[in-house]
mmCIF file of C-alpha atoms in Angstrom:
data_model
loop_
_atom_site.group_PDB
_atom_site.id
_atom_site.type_symbol
_atom_site.label_atom_id
_atom_site.label_comp_id
_atom_site.label_asym_id
_atom_site.label_seq_id
_atom_site.Cartn_x
_atom_site.Cartn_y
_atom_site.Cartn_z
ATOM 1 C CA SER A 1 12.570 20.462 -46.009
ATOM 2 C CA SER A 2 8.651 20.496 -45.328
ATOM 3 C CA LEU A 3 6.899 17.274 -44.117
ATOM 4 C CA PRO A 4 4.450 15.749 -46.204
ATOM 5 C CA ALA A 5 0.813 16.384 -45.356
ATOM 6 C CA LEU A 6 -1.379 13.472 -43.350
ATOM 7 C CA PRO A 7 -4.142 12.295 -45.299
ATOM 8 C CA VAL A 8 -7.721 13.856 -44.358
ATOM 9 C CA ILE A 9 -9.352 11.802 -42.117
ATOM 10 C CA THR A 10 -13.248 11.720 -42.821
ATOM 11 C CA ALA A 11 -15.787 10.650 -40.561
ATOM 12 C CA GLY A 12 -18.114 7.739 -41.274
ATOM 13 C CA GLU A 13 -21.567 7.078 -40.486
ATOM 14 C CA ARG A 14 -22.102 5.366 -36.825
ATOM 15 C CA PRO A 15 -24.668 4.554 -34.648
ATOM 16 C CA HIS A 16 -25.962 6.897 -32.449
ATOM 17 C CA ARG A 17 -24.645 5.135 -29.613
ATOM 18 C CA LEU A 18 -21.178 3.696 -30.278
ATOM 19 C CA PRO A 19 -20.759 -0.045 -28.892
ATOM 20 C CA LEU A 20 -17.638 -0.943 -27.022
ATOM 21 C CA SER A 21 -14.919 -3.143 -28.557
ATOM 22 C CA TYR A 22 -14.409 -6.611 -26.627
ATOM 23 C CA THR A 23 -11.145 -5.092 -24.997
ATOM 24 C CA GLN A 24 -13.057 -1.687 -24.007
ATOM 25 C CA GLU A 25 -15.933 -3.913 -22.603
ATOM 26 C CA ARG A 26 -13.391 -6.173 -20.486
ATOM 27 C CA LEU A 27 -11.274 -3.052 -19.132
ATOM 28 C CA TRP A 28 -14.894 -1.386 -18.163
ATOM 29 C CA PHE A 29 -15.990 -4.616 -16.253
ATOM 30 C CA ILE A 30 -12.224 -4.986 -14.680
ATOM 31 C CA ASP A 31 -12.627 -1.026 -13.643
ATOM 32 C CA GLN A 32 -16.281 -1.534 -12.210
ATOM 33 C CA LEU A 33 -14.651 -4.664 -10.267
ATOM 34 C CA GLN A 34 -11.301 -3.687 -8.737
ATOM 35 C CA GLY A 35 -10.484 -0.189 -10.333
ATOM 36 C CA SER A 36 -7.959 0.155 -13.271
ATOM 37 C CA ARG A 37 -4.801 1.662 -11.577
ATOM 38 C CA GLU A 38 -2.946 -0.679 -12.862
ATOM 39 C CA TYR A 39 -3.572 -0.151 -16.396
ATOM 40 C CA HIS A 40 -2.593 3.825 -16.242
ATOM 41 C CA ILE A 41 0.994 4.342 -17.473
ATOM 42 C CA PRO A 42 2.236 7.608 -16.417
ATOM 43 C CA GLY A 43 5.282 8.919 -18.131
ATOM 44 C CA VAL A 44 7.161 12.183 -17.449
ATOM 45 C CA PHE A 45 9.689 14.219 -19.994
ATOM 46 C CA ARG A 46 12.510 16.168 -19.208
ATOM 47 C CA LEU A 47 13.119 18.686 -21.967
ATOM 48 C CA GLN A 48 16.303 20.409 -22.400
ATOM 49 C CA GLY A 49 17.203 23.914 -23.994
ATOM 50 C CA THR A 50 14.467 26.376 -25.121
ATOM 51 C CA VAL A 51 10.758 24.879 -25.875
ATOM 52 C CA ASN A 52 8.456 26.410 -28.271
ATOM 53 C CA VAL A 53 5.500 26.020 -25.950
ATOM 54 C CA ASP A 54 3.086 26.802 -28.946
ATOM 55 C CA ALA A 55 4.575 24.108 -31.350
ATOM 56 C CA LEU A 56 4.590 21.738 -28.497
ATOM 57 C CA GLY A 57 0.952 22.609 -27.793
ATOM 58 C CA TYR A 58 0.346 22.631 -31.471
ATOM 59 C CA GLY A 59 1.449 19.235 -31.998
ATOM 60 C CA LEU A 60 -0.219 17.368 -29.037
ATOM 61 C CA GLN A 61 -3.724 18.618 -30.042
ATOM 62 C CA GLN A 62 -3.097 17.445 -33.465
ATOM 63 C CA VAL A 63 -2.453 13.900 -32.065
ATOM 64 C CA ILE A 64 -5.706 14.332 -30.168
ATOM 65 C CA ASN A 65 -7.638 15.766 -32.785
ATOM 66 C CA ARG A 66 -6.317 12.627 -35.257
ATOM 67 C CA HIS A 67 -6.953 9.709 -32.714
ATOM 68 C CA GLU A 68 -10.433 9.567 -31.089
ATOM 69 C CA VAL A 69 -9.378 6.986 -28.531
ATOM 70 C CA LEU A 70 -7.961 9.998 -26.852
ATOM 71 C CA ARG A 71 -11.063 11.689 -26.480
ATOM 72 C CA SER A 72 -13.101 9.017 -25.901
ATOM 73 C CA VAL A 73 -15.276 8.380 -22.701
ATOM 74 C CA LEU A 74 -17.307 5.148 -21.635
ATOM 75 C CA LYS A 75 -20.890 5.846 -20.734
ATOM 76 C CA SER A 76 -23.328 3.660 -19.087
ATOM 77 C CA GLU A 77 -26.859 3.316 -18.293
ATOM 78 C CA HIS A 78 -28.783 0.599 -16.965
ATOM 79 C CA ASP A 79 -27.431 -2.398 -18.625
ATOM 80 C CA GLN A 80 -25.867 -0.633 -21.436
ATOM 81 C CA ARG A 81 -22.471 0.605 -22.316
ATOM 82 C CA TRP A 82 -21.146 2.575 -25.284
ATOM 83 C CA GLN A 83 -18.198 5.035 -26.000
ATOM 84 C CA GLU A 84 -18.982 8.644 -26.689
ATOM 85 C CA VAL A 85 -16.071 10.580 -28.571
ATOM 86 C CA LEU A 86 -15.779 14.226 -27.473
#
């Protein structure tokens, strides 16, 4: 059986410098104040059996392509902060 296709995501118009959300602003402040190691959640998966590395890589890349937050970085200049989607 085939999986249903995901809906197409189209980019909308946005400002040149995309402002941070309230939560992003708060996390940026905490990181500047004391670092943000406590907010990182590492994870390890142990896979058993034969792994199709190409399929795994493709699946992970699709998740990254679909979710901007996974490719966003926070930038700052003077007293302004914004997010940049890579």
